[in-house]
mmCIF file of C-alpha atoms in Angstrom:
data_model
loop_
_atom_site.group_PDB
_atom_site.id
_atom_site.type_symbol
_atom_site.label_atom_id
_atom_site.label_comp_id
_atom_site.label_asym_id
_atom_site.label_seq_id
_atom_site.Cartn_x
_atom_site.Cartn_y
_atom_site.Cartn_z
ATOM 1 C CA MET L 1 -43.533 -52.699 -0.677
ATOM 2 C CA SER L 2 -41.008 -49.984 -1.327
ATOM 3 C CA VAL L 3 -38.789 -48.575 1.406
ATOM 4 C CA GLN L 4 -36.801 -44.965 1.074
ATOM 5 C CA HIS L 5 -33.650 -44.679 2.679
ATOM 6 C CA SER L 6 -32.554 -41.069 3.556
ATOM 7 C CA LYS L 7 -28.958 -39.568 2.165
ATOM 8 C CA ALA L 8 -27.894 -39.313 6.017
ATOM 9 C CA SER L 9 -28.367 -43.010 6.293
ATOM 10 C CA LEU L 10 -26.293 -43.576 3.018
ATOM 11 C CA HIS L 11 -23.560 -41.192 4.421
ATOM 12 C CA ALA L 12 -23.437 -42.999 7.869
ATOM 13 C CA PHE L 13 -23.022 -46.196 6.023
ATOM 14 C CA TYR L 14 -20.322 -45.212 3.593
ATOM 15 C CA ALA L 15 -18.383 -43.192 6.582
ATOM 16 C CA GLU L 16 -18.525 -46.156 9.052
ATOM 17 C CA ALA L 17 -17.261 -48.339 5.955
ATOM 18 C CA LEU L 18 -14.661 -46.252 4.791
ATOM 19 C CA ARG L 19 -13.189 -45.397 8.460
ATOM 20 C CA ASN L 20 -13.052 -49.037 9.413
ATOM 21 C CA GLY L 21 -11.593 -50.213 6.380
ATOM 22 C CA ARG L 22 -14.619 -52.648 5.699
ATOM 23 C CA SER L 23 -15.337 -53.941 1.984
ATOM 24 C CA THR L 24 -18.920 -53.020 0.501
ATOM 25 C CA GLY L 25 -20.724 -54.063 -2.547
ATOM 26 C CA GLU L 26 -18.836 -52.005 -4.785
ATOM 27 C CA LYS L 27 -15.393 -52.759 -3.174
ATOM 28 C CA LEU L 28 -14.357 -49.276 -2.133
ATOM 29 C CA CYS L 29 -10.742 -50.618 -1.263
ATOM 30 C CA ALA L 30 -10.220 -52.786 -4.567
ATOM 31 C CA PRO L 31 -7.292 -51.632 -6.653
ATOM 32 C CA VAL L 32 -7.988 -49.612 -9.871
ATOM 33 C CA PRO L 33 -8.556 -51.850 -12.760
ATOM 34 C CA ALA L 34 -6.250 -52.852 -15.452
ATOM 35 C CA ARG L 35 -8.414 -51.073 -18.169
ATOM 36 C CA PHE L 36 -8.280 -47.576 -16.442
ATOM 37 C CA LEU L 37 -4.340 -47.848 -16.016
ATOM 38 C CA ALA L 38 -4.243 -48.412 -19.996
ATOM 39 C CA LEU L 39 -6.722 -45.391 -20.463
ATOM 40 C CA LEU L 40 -4.469 -42.953 -18.454
ATOM 41 C CA ALA L 41 -1.323 -44.312 -20.538
ATOM 42 C CA SER L 42 -3.170 -43.535 -24.169
ATOM 43 C CA LEU L 43 -4.228 -40.112 -23.131
ATOM 44 C CA PRO L 44 -3.020 -37.762 -25.652
ATOM 45 C CA ALA L 45 0.168 -35.937 -24.773
ATOM 46 C CA ASP L 46 -1.382 -32.345 -24.582
ATOM 47 C CA THR L 47 -4.175 -33.309 -22.024
ATOM 48 C CA PRO L 48 -3.687 -30.724 -19.315
ATOM 49 C CA ARG L 49 -2.216 -32.881 -15.996
ATOM 50 C CA ARG L 50 -4.992 -31.728 -13.780
ATOM 51 C CA ALA L 51 -7.764 -34.085 -12.879
ATOM 52 C CA LEU L 52 -10.926 -34.179 -11.115
ATOM 53 C CA ASP L 53 -11.986 -37.339 -8.966
ATOM 54 C CA LEU L 54 -15.645 -36.856 -8.129
ATOM 55 C CA GLY L 55 -16.500 -39.428 -5.330
ATOM 56 C CA TYR L 56 -13.004 -40.130 -4.028
ATOM 57 C CA GLY L 57 -13.910 -43.007 -1.510
ATOM 58 C CA ALA L 58 -11.174 -44.765 -0.224
ATOM 59 C CA GLY L 59 -8.978 -43.020 -2.457
ATOM 60 C CA ALA L 60 -7.563 -45.582 -5.171
ATOM 61 C CA TYR L 61 -8.547 -43.552 -8.139
ATOM 62 C CA THR L 62 -7.060 -40.405 -6.685
ATOM 63 C CA ILE L 63 -3.977 -42.150 -5.733
ATOM 64 C CA ALA L 64 -3.968 -43.655 -9.582
ATOM 65 C CA LEU L 65 -4.129 -40.001 -11.005
ATOM 66 C CA ALA L 66 -1.502 -38.714 -8.583
ATOM 67 C CA GLU L 67 0.765 -41.576 -9.577
ATOM 68 C CA ALA L 68 0.275 -40.749 -13.455
ATOM 69 C CA GLY L 69 1.670 -37.262 -12.815
ATOM 70 C CA PHE L 70 -1.837 -35.365 -12.264
ATOM 71 C CA THR L 71 -2.553 -32.714 -9.898
ATOM 72 C CA VAL L 72 -5.493 -33.773 -8.405
ATOM 73 C CA VAL L 73 -8.865 -32.504 -6.914
ATOM 74 C CA ALA L 74 -10.378 -35.298 -5.125
ATOM 75 C CA VAL L 75 -14.080 -34.429 -4.056
ATOM 76 C CA ASP L 76 -16.235 -36.690 -1.870
ATOM 77 C CA GLN L 77 -18.893 -36.038 0.914
ATOM 78 C CA ALA L 78 -17.259 -39.274 2.399
ATOM 79 C CA PRO L 79 -14.608 -38.643 5.352
ATOM 80 C CA ALA L 80 -11.314 -37.282 4.038
ATOM 81 C CA GLU L 81 -9.217 -39.084 6.893
ATOM 82 C CA PRO L 82 -9.092 -42.751 5.262
ATOM 83 C CA LEU L 83 -7.511 -41.103 2.033
ATOM 84 C CA LEU L 84 -5.228 -38.576 4.077
ATOM 85 C CA HIS L 85 -4.071 -41.417 6.036
ATOM 86 C CA ARG L 86 -3.060 -43.312 2.581
ATOM 87 C CA LEU L 87 -1.391 -40.150 1.265
ATOM 88 C CA LEU L 88 0.830 -39.896 4.456
ATOM 89 C CA ALA L 89 2.992 -42.528 3.469
ATOM 90 C CA ARG L 90 3.166 -40.970 -0.127
ATOM 91 C CA LYS L 91 4.511 -37.811 0.356
ATOM 92 C CA ASP L 92 5.534 -37.406 -3.285
ATOM 93 C CA LEU L 93 2.073 -37.688 -4.430
ATOM 94 C CA ALA L 94 0.308 -35.839 -1.559
ATOM 95 C CA GLU L 95 1.714 -32.668 -2.570
ATOM 96 C CA ARG L 96 -0.264 -33.382 -5.794
ATOM 97 C CA VAL L 97 -3.636 -34.044 -4.137
ATOM 98 C CA THR L 98 -6.220 -31.271 -2.716
ATOM 99 C CA VAL L 99 -9.178 -33.320 -1.084
ATOM 100 C CA VAL L 100 -12.548 -31.772 -0.829
ATOM 101 C CA GLU L 101 -15.012 -32.817 1.747
ATOM 102 C CA SER L 102 -18.281 -31.830 -0.114
ATOM 103 C CA LEU L 103 -21.540 -32.784 -0.965
ATOM 104 C CA ILE L 104 -20.525 -33.555 -4.996
ATOM 105 C CA GLU L 105 -23.757 -32.239 -6.036
ATOM 106 C CA LYS L 106 -22.336 -28.610 -4.275
ATOM 107 C CA TYR L 107 -19.347 -28.748 -6.324
ATOM 108 C CA ALA L 108 -18.947 -26.440 -9.277
ATOM 109 C CA VAL L 109 -16.531 -27.104 -11.738
ATOM 110 C CA GLN L 110 -14.836 -23.673 -12.708
ATOM 111 C CA GLU L 111 -11.313 -25.075 -14.234
ATOM 112 C CA ASP L 112 -10.298 -26.881 -17.223
ATOM 113 C CA PHE L 113 -9.494 -30.346 -15.883
ATOM 114 C CA GLY L 114 -7.841 -32.599 -18.638
ATOM 115 C CA LEU L 115 -9.340 -35.819 -16.515
ATOM 116 C CA LEU L 116 -12.518 -35.976 -15.077
ATOM 117 C CA VAL L 117 -13.451 -39.245 -13.115
ATOM 118 C CA ALA L 118 -16.631 -40.301 -11.484
ATOM 119 C CA LYS L 119 -16.778 -43.944 -10.596
ATOM 120 C CA ASP L 120 -20.111 -45.579 -9.161
ATOM 121 C CA VAL L 121 -21.312 -42.290 -7.393
ATOM 122 C CA LEU L 122 -23.398 -39.960 -9.738
ATOM 123 C CA HIS L 123 -26.462 -42.469 -9.796
ATOM 124 C CA TYR L 124 -26.745 -41.358 -6.107
ATOM 125 C CA LEU L 125 -27.438 -37.467 -7.326
ATOM 126 C CA SER L 126 -30.735 -36.335 -8.858
ATOM 127 C CA GLN L 127 -30.765 -36.508 -12.849
ATOM 128 C CA GLN L 128 -30.792 -32.821 -12.570
ATOM 129 C CA ASP L 129 -27.505 -32.447 -10.373
ATOM 130 C CA VAL L 130 -25.894 -34.903 -12.408
ATOM 131 C CA GLU L 131 -26.633 -33.092 -15.408
ATOM 132 C CA ARG L 132 -25.780 -29.499 -13.871
ATOM 133 C CA LEU L 133 -22.505 -30.936 -12.820
ATOM 134 C CA LEU L 134 -21.355 -32.574 -15.998
ATOM 135 C CA THR L 135 -22.896 -29.694 -17.969
ATOM 136 C CA GLY L 136 -20.637 -27.451 -15.991
ATOM 137 C CA ALA L 137 -17.485 -29.498 -16.398
ATOM 138 C CA VAL L 138 -18.353 -29.249 -20.211
ATOM 139 C CA ARG L 139 -18.497 -25.638 -20.187
ATOM 140 C CA SER L 140 -15.399 -25.137 -18.340
ATOM 141 C CA SER L 141 -13.591 -27.378 -21.023
ATOM 142 C CA ARG L 142 -10.800 -25.321 -22.722
ATOM 143 C CA SER L 143 -8.327 -27.863 -24.114
ATOM 144 C CA VAL L 144 -8.122 -31.755 -24.758
ATOM 145 C CA ASN L 145 -10.206 -33.226 -22.058
ATOM 146 C CA LEU L 146 -11.546 -36.849 -21.244
ATOM 147 C CA HIS L 147 -14.112 -37.542 -18.667
ATOM 148 C CA TYR L 148 -14.251 -41.272 -17.541
ATOM 149 C CA LEU L 149 -17.878 -42.003 -15.395
ATOM 150 C CA GLU L 150 -19.120 -45.336 -14.396
ATOM 151 C CA ILE L 151 -22.970 -44.923 -13.795
ATOM 152 C CA PHE L 152 -25.435 -47.432 -12.450
ATOM 153 C CA THR L 153 -28.767 -47.445 -14.349
ATOM 154 C CA ALA L 154 -32.119 -49.701 -14.113
ATOM 155 C CA ILE L 155 -30.967 -50.380 -10.245
ATOM 156 C CA SER L 156 -33.187 -52.606 -8.376
ATOM 157 C CA ARG L 157 -32.424 -52.881 -4.392
ATOM 158 C CA THR L 158 -34.046 -55.486 -2.342
ATOM 159 C CA ASP L 159 -34.054 -56.196 1.194
ATOM 160 C CA ALA L 160 -34.277 -59.751 2.958
ATOM 161 C CA HIS L 161 -38.182 -60.035 2.372
ATOM 162 C CA ASP L 162 -37.771 -58.805 -1.608
ATOM 163 C CA GLY L 163 -38.886 -55.314 -0.896
ATOM 164 C CA GLN L 164 -37.744 -52.587 -2.952
ATOM 165 C CA ILE L 165 -35.400 -50.152 -1.560
ATOM 166 C CA HIS L 166 -34.723 -46.658 -3.036
ATOM 167 C CA ILE L 167 -32.287 -43.783 -2.131
ATOM 168 C CA GLU L 168 -33.663 -40.458 -1.320
ATOM 169 C CA GLY L 169 -33.155 -38.488 -4.380
ATOM 170 C CA GLU L 170 -31.321 -40.610 -6.493
ATOM 171 C CA ALA L 171 -31.504 -40.336 -10.279
ATOM 172 C CA ARG L 172 -32.969 -43.777 -11.410
ATOM 173 C CA TYR L 173 -31.692 -43.248 -14.781
ATOM 174 C CA THR L 174 -32.936 -46.362 -17.227
ATOM 175 C CA PRO L 175 -30.137 -46.916 -20.162
ATOM 176 C CA ASP L 176 -32.414 -45.074 -22.493
ATOM 177 C CA THR L 177 -32.768 -41.929 -20.314
ATOM 178 C CA LEU L 178 -29.002 -41.680 -19.511
ATOM 179 C CA GLY L 179 -28.052 -42.114 -23.230
ATOM 180 C CA ARG L 180 -30.210 -39.084 -24.139
ATOM 181 C CA ALA L 181 -28.817 -37.247 -21.392
ATOM 182 C CA LEU L 182 -25.376 -37.945 -22.518
ATOM 183 C CA GLU L 183 -26.490 -36.921 -26.062
ATOM 184 C CA ARG L 184 -27.410 -33.203 -24.372
ATOM 185 C CA ILE L 185 -24.368 -32.952 -22.298
ATOM 186 C CA TYR L 186 -21.775 -34.002 -24.662
ATOM 187 C CA ASP L 187 -22.765 -32.421 -27.843
ATOM 188 C CA GLY L 188 -19.514 -32.102 -30.087
ATOM 189 C CA TRP L 189 -17.123 -34.826 -27.996
ATOM 190 C CA ASP L 190 -16.704 -38.328 -28.839
ATOM 191 C CA VAL L 191 -18.494 -40.496 -26.539
ATOM 192 C CA SER L 192 -18.529 -44.212 -25.855
ATOM 193 C CA VAL L 193 -20.431 -46.318 -23.647
ATOM 194 C CA ARG L 194 -20.043 -49.376 -22.705
ATOM 195 C CA TRP L 195 -23.043 -51.390 -20.906
ATOM 196 C CA ASP L 196 -22.372 -54.390 -18.452
ATOM 197 C CA ASP L 197 -25.179 -56.319 -15.915
ATOM 198 C CA HIS L 198 -23.761 -55.739 -12.646
ATOM 199 C CA THR L 199 -25.114 -57.936 -9.400
ATOM 200 C CA GLU L 200 -24.096 -57.544 -5.906
ATOM 201 C CA GLN L 201 -24.663 -60.724 -3.321
ATOM 202 C CA ASP L 202 -25.001 -61.171 0.244
ATOM 203 C CA THR L 203 -21.712 -63.308 0.963
ATOM 204 C CA ARG L 204 -23.712 -65.505 3.549
ATOM 205 C CA SER L 205 -26.933 -66.296 1.986
ATOM 206 C CA GLY L 206 -26.046 -65.794 -1.740
ATOM 207 C CA ARG L 207 -28.848 -63.581 -2.392
ATOM 208 C CA SER L 208 -28.794 -60.762 -5.016
ATOM 209 C CA TYR L 209 -29.625 -57.559 -3.237
ATOM 210 C CA PHE L 210 -28.305 -55.271 -6.038
ATOM 211 C CA GLU L 211 -28.822 -55.474 -9.500
ATOM 212 C CA ALA L 212 -28.418 -52.689 -12.199
ATOM 213 C CA THR L 213 -26.856 -51.795 -15.943
ATOM 214 C CA ARG L 214 -23.926 -50.085 -15.475
ATOM 215 C CA ALA L 215 -22.679 -47.738 -18.130
ATOM 216 C CA THR L 216 -18.864 -47.018 -18.549
ATOM 217 C CA VAL L 217 -18.836 -43.496 -20.283
ATOM 218 C CA VAL L 218 -15.671 -42.330 -22.267
ATOM 219 C CA ALA L 219 -16.229 -38.753 -23.351
ATOM 220 C CA SER L 220 -13.464 -36.999 -25.166
ATOM 221 C CA ARG L 221 -12.959 -33.540 -26.611
ATOM 222 C CA ARG L 222 -10.274 -32.425 -28.852
ATOM 223 C CA PHE L 223 -9.598 -28.718 -29.140
ATOM 224 C CA PRO L 224 -11.157 -26.738 -31.000
ATOM 225 C CA ALA L 225 -14.287 -28.723 -30.476
ATOM 226 C CA PRO L 226 -15.754 -30.721 -33.284
ATOM 227 C CA VAL L 227 -18.995 -29.685 -34.807
ATOM 228 C CA GLY L 228 -21.994 -31.771 -34.247
ATOM 229 C CA THR L 229 -23.114 -34.164 -31.872
ATOM 230 C CA ALA L 230 -21.876 -36.800 -29.831
ATOM 231 C CA ALA L 231 -21.842 -40.385 -31.408
ATOM 232 C CA MET L 232 -22.967 -42.724 -29.071
ATOM 233 C CA SER L 233 -21.851 -46.573 -29.282
ATOM 234 C CA GLY L 234 -24.369 -49.485 -29.270
ATOM 235 C CA ARG L 235 -24.982 -51.542 -26.264
ATOM 236 C CA GLU L 236 -22.213 -54.095 -25.316
ATOM 237 C CA THR L 237 -22.258 -56.897 -22.948
ATOM 238 C CA ALA L 238 -19.514 -58.415 -20.428
#
């Protein structure tokens, strides 16, 4: 049996978790991993210091970007209050951050961001919205840019009775369909993809309720853009 959850119920779940500081399966309140900080430190010196964080959640990546010297536009339908509260204690960073409380798929990228981050959020959008959003960012690219994406594919969600759960309008990418989409979107960019098996378990019962293959995508563009199609890496496992 398959059950579909509405986007409204999904929004309510995350809004409640963020307002109460409650952890979720994807660990919204976890610190930014060292490999992302290393990526920030390795960016070319001529990368524009303006970043877009799609799906700010509790704000960990937004704050890390501001700490790295970026002016940040942070976009999410999640309530802005938890992130704004965190920024109150960091007035040196707050002036660098603009928070936009909006559906991500309704946000039109119309400027040249040196860095775009979208972690664990794009799978909730439709494939059409994902590709329209990222294609808009590519078209707005005018200089040295880098896109860092973490996207779940081949998702299996189950309830306590092993029924399948789907989210209204979600992308439902497989590794193959996502790979082909990345080739279309990032034509002329250098693209690497790392694939990891991901599982989330109920802490009380130990039951696995979420399984997926997560793609960690790093797409970089040099100016002027090289001619040719994006180079895709092979499959890697953690």
